[in-house]
Amino acid sequence: MNTTDAPPEPRWIIHLPTTLTRLAEATALAVALRDSLGHIPAIDFGETTLSEEDRQFVRTRIWCDARLPGDARCPRPADHDGACGSAIPQILAT
């Protein structure tokens, strides 16, 4: 790092509590939010995690988010089988 380079600005996290009580429902909401708001570059859906209200330190990752060629990210589930790819599996597509 050059002495004239400023340190990167911190990124902010939006914690969005829900009334959902099942992981599958919370995952479906995350997918719906990604599908409807994915065009907004300020939102990094690849880093989305879920946690129980009283166990916020235990997080469940939703997407793999591994780097792909061309500055893309893998949109597949976090624990997917096989190689990473740019196609969204039907289970996560709406």
PDB file of N, CA and C in Angstrom:
ATOM      1  N   MET A   1       0.842  -1.182   0.000  1.00  0.00           N
ATOM      2  CA  MET A   1       0.000   0.000   0.000  1.00  0.00           C
ATOM      3  C   MET A   1       0.886   1.243   0.000  1.00  0.00           C
ATOM      4  N   ASN A   2       0.612   2.116  -0.865  1.00  0.00           N
ATOM      5  CA  ASN A   2       1.318   3.380  -0.980  1.00  0.00           C
ATOM      6  C   ASN A   2       0.904   4.282   0.182  1.00  0.00           C
ATOM      7  N   THR A   3       1.829   5.080   0.698  1.00  0.00           N
ATOM      8  CA  THR A   3       1.519   5.955   1.832  1.00  0.00           C
ATOM      9  C   THR A   3       0.481   7.012   1.484  1.00  0.00           C
ATOM     10  N   THR A   4       0.276   7.277   0.189  1.00  0.00           N
ATOM     11  CA  THR A   4      -0.745   8.250  -0.211  1.00  0.00           C
ATOM     12  C   THR A   4      -2.112   7.602  -0.371  1.00  0.00           C
ATOM     13  N   ASP A   5      -2.149   6.271  -0.371  1.00  0.00           N
ATOM     14  CA  ASP A   5      -3.430   5.576  -0.490  1.00  0.00           C
ATOM     15  C   ASP A   5      -4.172   5.627   0.845  1.00  0.00           C
ATOM     16  N   ALA A   6      -5.413   6.027   0.788  1.00  0.00           N
ATOM     17  CA  ALA A   6      -6.235   6.047   1.998  1.00  0.00           C
ATOM     18  C   ALA A   6      -6.759   4.637   2.250  1.00  0.00           C
ATOM     19  N   PRO A   7      -6.945   4.275   3.507  1.00  0.00           N
ATOM     20  CA  PRO A   7      -7.525   2.963   3.777  1.00  0.00           C
ATOM     21  C   PRO A   7      -8.936   2.895   3.204  1.00  0.00           C
ATOM     22  N   PRO A   8      -9.402   1.711   2.834  1.00  0.00           N
ATOM     23  CA  PRO A   8     -10.753   1.603   2.260  1.00  0.00           C
ATOM     24  C   PRO A   8     -11.808   2.008   3.291  1.00  0.00           C
ATOM     25  N   GLU A   9     -12.850   2.575   2.781  1.00  0.00           N
ATOM     26  CA  GLU A   9     -13.973   2.954   3.640  1.00  0.00           C
ATOM     27  C   GLU A   9     -14.650   1.673   4.153  1.00  0.00           C
ATOM     28  N   PRO A  10     -15.173   1.675   5.382  1.00  0.00           N
ATOM     29  CA  PRO A  10     -15.863   0.480   5.886  1.00  0.00           C
ATOM     30  C   PRO A  10     -17.178   0.268   5.141  1.00  0.00           C
ATOM     31  N   ARG A  11     -17.538  -0.990   4.946  1.00  0.00           N
ATOM     32  CA  ARG A  11     -18.831  -1.313   4.353  1.00  0.00           C
ATOM     33  C   ARG A  11     -19.848  -1.452   5.477  1.00  0.00           C
ATOM     34  N   TRP A  12     -21.062  -1.078   5.212  1.00  0.00           N
ATOM     35  CA  TRP A  12     -22.113  -1.144   6.215  1.00  0.00           C
ATOM     36  C   TRP A  12     -23.034  -2.317   5.931  1.00  0.00           C
ATOM     37  N   ILE A  13     -23.509  -2.959   6.972  1.00  0.00           N
ATOM     38  CA  ILE A  13     -24.405  -4.110   6.882  1.00  0.00           C
ATOM     39  C   ILE A  13     -25.791  -3.684   7.335  1.00  0.00           C
ATOM     40  N   ILE A  14     -26.794  -4.039   6.582  1.00  0.00           N
ATOM     41  CA  ILE A  14     -28.178  -3.780   6.970  1.00  0.00           C
ATOM     42  C   ILE A  14     -28.739  -5.063   7.564  1.00  0.00           C
ATOM     43  N   HIS A  15     -29.116  -5.019   8.818  1.00  0.00           N
ATOM     44  CA  HIS A  15     -29.748  -6.168   9.470  1.00  0.00           C
ATOM     45  C   HIS A  15     -31.251  -5.969   9.340  1.00  0.00           C
ATOM     46  N   LEU A  16     -31.912  -6.920   8.730  1.00  0.00           N
ATOM     47  CA  LEU A  16     -33.325  -6.790   8.406  1.00  0.00           C
ATOM     48  C   LEU A  16     -34.111  -7.906   9.085  1.00  0.00           C
ATOM     49  N   PRO A  17     -34.553  -7.702  10.321  1.00  0.00           N
ATOM     50  CA  PRO A  17     -35.315  -8.747  11.019  1.00  0.00           C
ATOM     51  C   PRO A  17     -36.620  -9.068  10.286  1.00  0.00           C
ATOM     52  N   THR A  18     -37.047 -10.301  10.404  1.00  0.00           N
ATOM     53  CA  THR A  18     -38.308 -10.731   9.803  1.00  0.00           C
ATOM     54  C   THR A  18     -39.155 -11.419  10.860  1.00  0.00           C
ATOM     55  N   THR A  19     -40.367 -11.756  10.493  1.00  0.00           N
ATOM     56  CA  THR A  19     -41.242 -12.544  11.365  1.00  0.00           C
ATOM     57  C   THR A  19     -41.222 -14.014  10.971  1.00  0.00           C
ATOM     58  N   LEU A  20     -40.354 -14.389  10.038  1.00  0.00           N
ATOM     59  CA  LEU A  20     -40.283 -15.771   9.553  1.00  0.00           C
ATOM     60  C   LEU A  20     -39.666 -16.675  10.614  1.00  0.00           C
ATOM     61  N   THR A  21     -40.134 -17.911  10.681  1.00  0.00           N
ATOM     62  CA  THR A  21     -39.666 -18.835  11.713  1.00  0.00           C
ATOM     63  C   THR A  21     -38.966 -20.069  11.149  1.00  0.00           C
ATOM     64  N   ARG A  22     -38.810 -20.147   9.835  1.00  0.00           N
ATOM     65  CA  ARG A  22     -38.146 -21.306   9.221  1.00  0.00           C
ATOM     66  C   ARG A  22     -37.033 -20.835   8.290  1.00  0.00           C
ATOM     67  N   LEU A  23     -35.943 -21.606   8.293  1.00  0.00           N
ATOM     68  CA  LEU A  23     -34.807 -21.276   7.436  1.00  0.00           C
ATOM     69  C   LEU A  23     -35.217 -21.257   5.969  1.00  0.00           C
ATOM     70  N   ALA A  24     -36.040 -22.209   5.548  1.00  0.00           N
ATOM     71  CA  ALA A  24     -36.468 -22.265   4.143  1.00  0.00           C
ATOM     72  C   ALA A  24     -37.237 -21.010   3.749  1.00  0.00           C
ATOM     73  N   GLU A  25     -38.065 -20.493   4.643  1.00  0.00           N
ATOM     74  CA  GLU A  25     -38.816 -19.266   4.361  1.00  0.00           C
ATOM     75  C   GLU A  25     -37.878 -18.062   4.274  1.00  0.00           C
ATOM     76  N   ALA A  26     -36.920 -17.984   5.177  1.00  0.00           N
ATOM     77  CA  ALA A  26     -35.965 -16.877   5.160  1.00  0.00           C
ATOM     78  C   ALA A  26     -35.106 -16.937   3.898  1.00  0.00           C
ATOM     79  N   THR A  27     -34.723 -18.148   3.487  1.00  0.00           N
ATOM     80  CA  THR A  27     -33.952 -18.319   2.252  1.00  0.00           C
ATOM     81  C   THR A  27     -34.774 -17.868   1.053  1.00  0.00           C
ATOM     82  N   ALA A  28     -36.053 -18.255   1.015  1.00  0.00           N
ATOM     83  CA  ALA A  28     -36.931 -17.847  -0.087  1.00  0.00           C
ATOM     84  C   ALA A  28     -37.062 -16.327  -0.140  1.00  0.00           C
ATOM     85  N   LEU A  29     -37.137 -15.678   1.017  1.00  0.00           N
ATOM     86  CA  LEU A  29     -37.203 -14.218   1.044  1.00  0.00           C
ATOM     87  C   LEU A  29     -35.904 -13.609   0.514  1.00  0.00           C
ATOM     88  N   ALA A  30     -34.765 -14.173   0.906  1.00  0.00           N
ATOM     89  CA  ALA A  30     -33.475 -13.676   0.406  1.00  0.00           C
ATOM     90  C   ALA A  30     -33.399 -13.808  -1.115  1.00  0.00           C
ATOM     91  N   VAL A  31     -33.893 -14.924  -1.644  1.00  0.00           N
ATOM     92  CA  VAL A  31     -33.908 -15.119  -3.095  1.00  0.00           C
ATOM     93  C   VAL A  31     -34.821 -14.087  -3.760  1.00  0.00           C
ATOM     94  N   ALA A  32     -35.987 -13.851  -3.185  1.00  0.00           N
ATOM     95  CA  ALA A  32     -36.925 -12.873  -3.747  1.00  0.00           C
ATOM     96  C   ALA A  32     -36.325 -11.463  -3.723  1.00  0.00           C
ATOM     97  N   LEU A  33     -35.643 -11.123  -2.637  1.00  0.00           N
ATOM     98  CA  LEU A  33     -34.990  -9.814  -2.560  1.00  0.00           C
ATOM     99  C   LEU A  33     -33.883  -9.689  -3.604  1.00  0.00           C
ATOM    100  N   ARG A  34     -33.087 -10.772  -3.763  1.00  0.00           N
ATOM    101  CA  ARG A  34     -32.035 -10.743  -4.786  1.00  0.00           C
ATOM    102  C   ARG A  34     -32.639 -10.579  -6.175  1.00  0.00           C
ATOM    103  N   ASP A  35     -33.727 -11.308  -6.443  1.00  0.00           N
ATOM    104  CA  ASP A  35     -34.349 -11.238  -7.766  1.00  0.00           C
ATOM    105  C   ASP A  35     -34.940  -9.860  -8.052  1.00  0.00           C
ATOM    106  N   SER A  36     -35.497  -9.219  -7.030  1.00  0.00           N
ATOM    107  CA  SER A  36     -36.135  -7.923  -7.270  1.00  0.00           C
ATOM    108  C   SER A  36     -35.181  -6.739  -7.130  1.00  0.00           C
ATOM    109  N   LEU A  37     -34.122  -6.885  -6.345  1.00  0.00           N
ATOM    110  CA  LEU A  37     -33.210  -5.765  -6.105  1.00  0.00           C
ATOM    111  C   LEU A  37     -31.785  -6.014  -6.620  1.00  0.00           C
ATOM    112  N   GLY A  38     -31.583  -7.117  -7.317  1.00  0.00           N
ATOM    113  CA  GLY A  38     -30.254  -7.486  -7.784  1.00  0.00           C
ATOM    114  C   GLY A  38     -29.619  -6.497  -8.746  1.00  0.00           C
ATOM    115  N   HIS A  39     -30.397  -5.618  -9.334  1.00  0.00           N
ATOM    116  CA  HIS A  39     -29.869  -4.622 -10.270  1.00  0.00           C
ATOM    117  C   HIS A  39     -29.197  -3.447  -9.554  1.00  0.00           C
ATOM    118  N   ILE A  40     -29.308  -3.386  -8.242  1.00  0.00           N
ATOM    119  CA  ILE A  40     -28.726  -2.279  -7.479  1.00  0.00           C
ATOM    120  C   ILE A  40     -27.297  -2.658  -7.086  1.00  0.00           C
ATOM    121  N   PRO A  41     -26.289  -1.998  -7.660  1.00  0.00           N
ATOM    122  CA  PRO A  41     -24.899  -2.398  -7.425  1.00  0.00           C
ATOM    123  C   PRO A  41     -24.421  -2.213  -5.983  1.00  0.00           C
ATOM    124  N   ALA A  42     -25.109  -1.415  -5.201  1.00  0.00           N
ATOM    125  CA  ALA A  42     -24.691  -1.185  -3.811  1.00  0.00           C
ATOM    126  C   ALA A  42     -25.023  -2.368  -2.901  1.00  0.00           C
ATOM    127  N   ILE A  43     -25.844  -3.306  -3.396  1.00  0.00           N
ATOM    128  CA  ILE A  43     -26.227  -4.462  -2.582  1.00  0.00           C
ATOM    129  C   ILE A  43     -25.418  -5.671  -3.019  1.00  0.00           C
ATOM    130  N   ASP A  44     -24.713  -6.284  -2.077  1.00  0.00           N
ATOM    131  CA  ASP A  44     -23.870  -7.457  -2.350  1.00  0.00           C
ATOM    132  C   ASP A  44     -24.607  -8.705  -1.882  1.00  0.00           C
ATOM    133  N   PHE A  45     -25.488  -9.230  -2.727  1.00  0.00           N
ATOM    134  CA  PHE A  45     -26.282 -10.386  -2.340  1.00  0.00           C
ATOM    135  C   PHE A  45     -25.447 -11.646  -2.158  1.00  0.00           C
ATOM    136  N   GLY A  46     -24.292 -11.724  -2.786  1.00  0.00           N
ATOM    137  CA  GLY A  46     -23.435 -12.891  -2.641  1.00  0.00           C
ATOM    138  C   GLY A  46     -22.975 -13.114  -1.214  1.00  0.00           C
ATOM    139  N   GLU A  47     -22.930 -12.062  -0.432  1.00  0.00           N
ATOM    140  CA  GLU A  47     -22.489 -12.153   0.965  1.00  0.00           C
ATOM    141  C   GLU A  47     -23.652 -12.341   1.937  1.00  0.00           C
ATOM    142  N   THR A  48     -24.845 -12.610   1.429  1.00  0.00           N
ATOM    143  CA  THR A  48     -26.020 -12.747   2.284  1.00  0.00           C
ATOM    144  C   THR A  48     -25.883 -13.932   3.236  1.00  0.00           C
ATOM    145  N   THR A  49     -26.178 -13.684   4.495  1.00  0.00           N
ATOM    146  CA  THR A  49     -26.222 -14.746   5.499  1.00  0.00           C
ATOM    147  C   THR A  49     -27.520 -14.609   6.282  1.00  0.00           C
ATOM    148  N   LEU A  50     -27.938 -15.711   6.888  1.00  0.00           N
ATOM    149  CA  LEU A  50     -29.126 -15.725   7.726  1.00  0.00           C
ATOM    150  C   LEU A  50     -28.726 -16.193   9.113  1.00  0.00           C
ATOM    151  N   SER A  51     -29.438 -15.718  10.118  1.00  0.00           N
ATOM    152  CA  SER A  51     -29.197 -16.182  11.482  1.00  0.00           C
ATOM    153  C   SER A  51     -30.497 -16.147  12.268  1.00  0.00           C
ATOM    154  N   GLU A  52     -30.550 -16.982  13.297  1.00  0.00           N
ATOM    155  CA  GLU A  52     -31.693 -16.942  14.201  1.00  0.00           C
ATOM    156  C   GLU A  52     -31.617 -15.661  15.019  1.00  0.00           C
ATOM    157  N   GLU A  53     -32.762 -15.148  15.402  1.00  0.00           N
ATOM    158  CA  GLU A  53     -32.828 -13.868  16.114  1.00  0.00           C
ATOM    159  C   GLU A  53     -31.946 -13.831  17.356  1.00  0.00           C
ATOM    160  N   ASP A  54     -31.961 -14.871  18.147  1.00  0.00           N
ATOM    161  CA  ASP A  54     -31.192 -14.881  19.392  1.00  0.00           C
ATOM    162  C   ASP A  54     -29.835 -15.555  19.258  1.00  0.00           C
ATOM    163  N   ARG A  55     -29.449 -15.917  18.033  1.00  0.00           N
ATOM    164  CA  ARG A  55     -28.144 -16.530  17.788  1.00  0.00           C
ATOM    165  C   ARG A  55     -27.510 -15.881  16.558  1.00  0.00           C
ATOM    166  N   GLN A  56     -27.440 -14.563  16.561  1.00  0.00           N
ATOM    167  CA  GLN A  56     -26.975 -13.840  15.383  1.00  0.00           C
ATOM    168  C   GLN A  56     -25.511 -14.073  15.067  1.00  0.00           C
ATOM    169  N   PHE A  57     -24.768 -14.601  16.010  1.00  0.00           N
ATOM    170  CA  PHE A  57     -23.356 -14.905  15.766  1.00  0.00           C
ATOM    171  C   PHE A  57     -23.189 -16.200  14.976  1.00  0.00           C
ATOM    172  N   VAL A  58     -24.246 -17.010  14.853  1.00  0.00           N
ATOM    173  CA  VAL A  58     -24.224 -18.235  14.056  1.00  0.00           C
ATOM    174  C   VAL A  58     -24.942 -17.924  12.750  1.00  0.00           C
ATOM    175  N   ARG A  59     -24.180 -17.826  11.676  1.00  0.00           N
ATOM    176  CA  ARG A  59     -24.743 -17.399  10.392  1.00  0.00           C
ATOM    177  C   ARG A  59     -24.748 -18.529   9.373  1.00  0.00           C
ATOM    178  N   THR A  60     -25.797 -18.582   8.581  1.00  0.00           N
ATOM    179  CA  THR A  60     -25.937 -19.545   7.500  1.00  0.00           C
ATOM    180  C   THR A  60     -25.762 -18.803   6.189  1.00  0.00           C
ATOM    181  N   ARG A  61     -24.732 -19.174   5.446  1.00  0.00           N
ATOM    182  CA  ARG A  61     -24.449 -18.546   4.150  1.00  0.00           C
ATOM    183  C   ARG A  61     -25.458 -19.067   3.125  1.00  0.00           C
ATOM    184  N   ILE A  62     -25.952 -18.200   2.237  1.00  0.00           N
ATOM    185  CA  ILE A  62     -26.956 -18.584   1.242  1.00  0.00           C
ATOM    186  C   ILE A  62     -26.309 -18.994  -0.076  1.00  0.00           C
ATOM    187  N   TRP A  63     -25.430 -18.153  -0.597  1.00  0.00           N
ATOM    188  CA  TRP A  63     -24.831 -18.407  -1.903  1.00  0.00           C
ATOM    189  C   TRP A  63     -23.345 -18.672  -1.794  1.00  0.00           C
ATOM    190  N   CYS A  64     -22.821 -19.422  -2.771  1.00  0.00           N
ATOM    191  CA  CYS A  64     -21.399 -19.776  -2.828  1.00  0.00           C
ATOM    192  C   CYS A  64     -20.543 -18.510  -2.945  1.00  0.00           C
ATOM    193  N   ASP A  65     -20.811 -17.687  -3.925  1.00  0.00           N
ATOM    194  CA  ASP A  65     -20.153 -16.400  -4.155  1.00  0.00           C
ATOM    195  C   ASP A  65     -18.675 -16.506  -4.526  1.00  0.00           C
ATOM    196  N   ALA A  66     -18.214 -17.686  -4.962  1.00  0.00           N
ATOM    197  CA  ALA A  66     -16.818 -17.822  -5.396  1.00  0.00           C
ATOM    198  C   ALA A  66     -16.599 -16.984  -6.657  1.00  0.00           C
ATOM    199  N   ARG A  67     -15.393 -16.464  -6.800  1.00  0.00           N
ATOM    200  CA  ARG A  67     -15.063 -15.664  -7.984  1.00  0.00           C
ATOM    201  C   ARG A  67     -15.051 -16.553  -9.229  1.00  0.00           C
ATOM    202  N   LEU A  68     -15.620 -16.024 -10.311  1.00  0.00           N
ATOM    203  CA  LEU A  68     -15.639 -16.675 -11.612  1.00  0.00           C
ATOM    204  C   LEU A  68     -14.925 -15.767 -12.607  1.00  0.00           C
ATOM    205  N   PRO A  69     -14.539 -16.293 -13.763  1.00  0.00           N
ATOM    206  CA  PRO A  69     -13.892 -15.449 -14.776  1.00  0.00           C
ATOM    207  C   PRO A  69     -14.776 -14.260 -15.147  1.00  0.00           C
ATOM    208  N   GLY A  70     -14.136 -13.156 -15.478  1.00  0.00           N
ATOM    209  CA  GLY A  70     -14.874 -11.970 -15.912  1.00  0.00           C
ATOM    210  C   GLY A  70     -15.497 -11.188 -14.772  1.00  0.00           C
ATOM    211  N   ASP A  71     -14.940 -11.295 -13.581  1.00  0.00           N
ATOM    212  CA  ASP A  71     -15.407 -10.547 -12.416  1.00  0.00           C
ATOM    213  C   ASP A  71     -16.814 -10.948 -11.969  1.00  0.00           C
ATOM    214  N   ALA A  72     -17.242 -12.153 -12.343  1.00  0.00           N
ATOM    215  CA  ALA A  72     -18.554 -12.656 -11.927  1.00  0.00           C
ATOM    216  C   ALA A  72     -18.404 -13.452 -10.626  1.00  0.00           C
ATOM    217  N   ARG A  73     -19.514 -13.781 -10.020  1.00  0.00           N
ATOM    218  CA  ARG A  73     -19.549 -14.580  -8.791  1.00  0.00           C
ATOM    219  C   ARG A  73     -20.493 -15.757  -8.986  1.00  0.00           C
ATOM    220  N   CYS A  74     -20.204 -16.858  -8.311  1.00  0.00           N
ATOM    221  CA  CYS A  74     -21.047 -18.051  -8.408  1.00  0.00           C
ATOM    222  C   CYS A  74     -22.362 -17.807  -7.661  1.00  0.00           C
ATOM    223  N   PRO A  75     -23.500 -17.918  -8.346  1.00  0.00           N
ATOM    224  CA  PRO A  75     -24.800 -17.676  -7.719  1.00  0.00           C
ATOM    225  C   PRO A  75     -25.435 -18.934  -7.133  1.00  0.00           C
ATOM    226  N   ARG A  76     -24.702 -20.039  -7.144  1.00  0.00           N
ATOM    227  CA  ARG A  76     -25.252 -21.307  -6.682  1.00  0.00           C
ATOM    228  C   ARG A  76     -25.317 -21.347  -5.151  1.00  0.00           C
ATOM    229  N   PRO A  77     -26.052 -22.310  -4.595  1.00  0.00           N
ATOM    230  CA  PRO A  77     -26.132 -22.423  -3.137  1.00  0.00           C
ATOM    231  C   PRO A  77     -24.752 -22.600  -2.508  1.00  0.00           C
ATOM    232  N   ALA A  78     -24.616 -22.209  -1.268  1.00  0.00           N
ATOM    233  CA  ALA A  78     -23.323 -22.228  -0.583  1.00  0.00           C
ATOM    234  C   ALA A  78     -22.668 -23.605  -0.571  1.00  0.00           C
ATOM    235  N   ASP A  79     -23.418 -24.658  -0.404  1.00  0.00           N
ATOM    236  CA  ASP A  79     -22.851 -26.011  -0.332  1.00  0.00           C
ATOM    237  C   ASP A  79     -23.169 -26.824  -1.585  1.00  0.00           C
ATOM    238  N   HIS A  80     -23.123 -26.187  -2.742  1.00  0.00           N
ATOM    239  CA  HIS A  80     -23.526 -26.882  -3.975  1.00  0.00           C
ATOM    240  C   HIS A  80     -22.540 -27.983  -4.359  1.00  0.00           C
ATOM    241  N   ASP A  81     -23.069 -28.973  -5.071  1.00  0.00           N
ATOM    242  CA  ASP A  81     -22.242 -30.035  -5.645  1.00  0.00           C
ATOM    243  C   ASP A  81     -21.700 -29.561  -6.987  1.00  0.00           C
ATOM    244  N   GLY A  82     -20.591 -30.129  -7.393  1.00  0.00           N
ATOM    245  CA  GLY A  82     -20.040 -29.821  -8.698  1.00  0.00           C
ATOM    246  C   GLY A  82     -19.330 -28.482  -8.744  1.00  0.00           C
ATOM    247  N   ALA A  83     -18.934 -28.131  -9.956  1.00  0.00           N
ATOM    248  CA  ALA A  83     -18.166 -26.907 -10.166  1.00  0.00           C
ATOM    249  C   ALA A  83     -19.049 -25.670 -10.078  1.00  0.00           C
ATOM    250  N   CYS A  84     -18.417 -24.579  -9.745  1.00  0.00           N
ATOM    251  CA  CYS A  84     -19.115 -23.304  -9.731  1.00  0.00           C
ATOM    252  C   CYS A  84     -19.481 -22.926 -11.160  1.00  0.00           C
ATOM    253  N   GLY A  85     -20.539 -22.147 -11.312  1.00  0.00           N
ATOM    254  CA  GLY A  85     -20.963 -21.712 -12.626  1.00  0.00           C
ATOM    255  C   GLY A  85     -21.785 -20.454 -12.527  1.00  0.00           C
ATOM    256  N   SER A  86     -22.098 -19.883 -13.661  1.00  0.00           N
ATOM    257  CA  SER A  86     -22.825 -18.618 -13.674  1.00  0.00           C
ATOM    258  C   SER A  86     -24.335 -18.828 -13.755  1.00  0.00           C
ATOM    259  N   ALA A  87     -24.776 -20.052 -14.006  1.00  0.00           N
ATOM    260  CA  ALA A  87     -26.210 -20.312 -14.101  1.00  0.00           C
ATOM    261  C   ALA A  87     -26.813 -20.490 -12.712  1.00  0.00           C
ATOM    262  N   ILE A  88     -27.955 -19.864 -12.484  1.00  0.00           N
ATOM    263  CA  ILE A  88     -28.637 -20.010 -11.208  1.00  0.00           C
ATOM    264  C   ILE A  88     -29.484 -21.290 -11.275  1.00  0.00           C
ATOM    265  N   PRO A  89     -29.280 -22.229 -10.355  1.00  0.00           N
ATOM    266  CA  PRO A  89     -30.062 -23.457 -10.370  1.00  0.00           C
ATOM    267  C   PRO A  89     -31.538 -23.172 -10.205  1.00  0.00           C
ATOM    268  N   GLN A  90     -32.389 -24.020 -10.779  1.00  0.00           N
ATOM    269  CA  GLN A  90     -33.821 -23.825 -10.746  1.00  0.00           C
ATOM    270  C   GLN A  90     -34.354 -23.696  -9.325  1.00  0.00           C
ATOM    271  N   ILE A  91     -33.769 -24.401  -8.371  1.00  0.00           N
ATOM    272  CA  ILE A  91     -34.244 -24.349  -6.994  1.00  0.00           C
ATOM    273  C   ILE A  91     -34.140 -22.953  -6.388  1.00  0.00           C
ATOM    274  N   LEU A  92     -33.180 -22.147  -6.882  1.00  0.00           N
ATOM    275  CA  LEU A  92     -33.023 -20.790  -6.372  1.00  0.00           C
ATOM    276  C   LEU A  92     -33.605 -19.744  -7.316  1.00  0.00           C
ATOM    277  N   ALA A  93     -34.020 -20.150  -8.494  1.00  0.00           N
ATOM    278  CA  ALA A  93     -34.601 -19.213  -9.445  1.00  0.00           C
ATOM    279  C   ALA A  93     -36.096 -19.070  -9.139  1.00  0.00           C
ATOM    280  N   THR A  94     -36.605 -17.893  -9.369  1.00  0.00           N
ATOM    281  CA  THR A  94     -38.035 -17.712  -9.144  1.00  0.00           C
ATOM    282  C   THR A  94     -38.747 -17.432 -10.436  1.00  0.00           C
TER     283      THR A  94
END
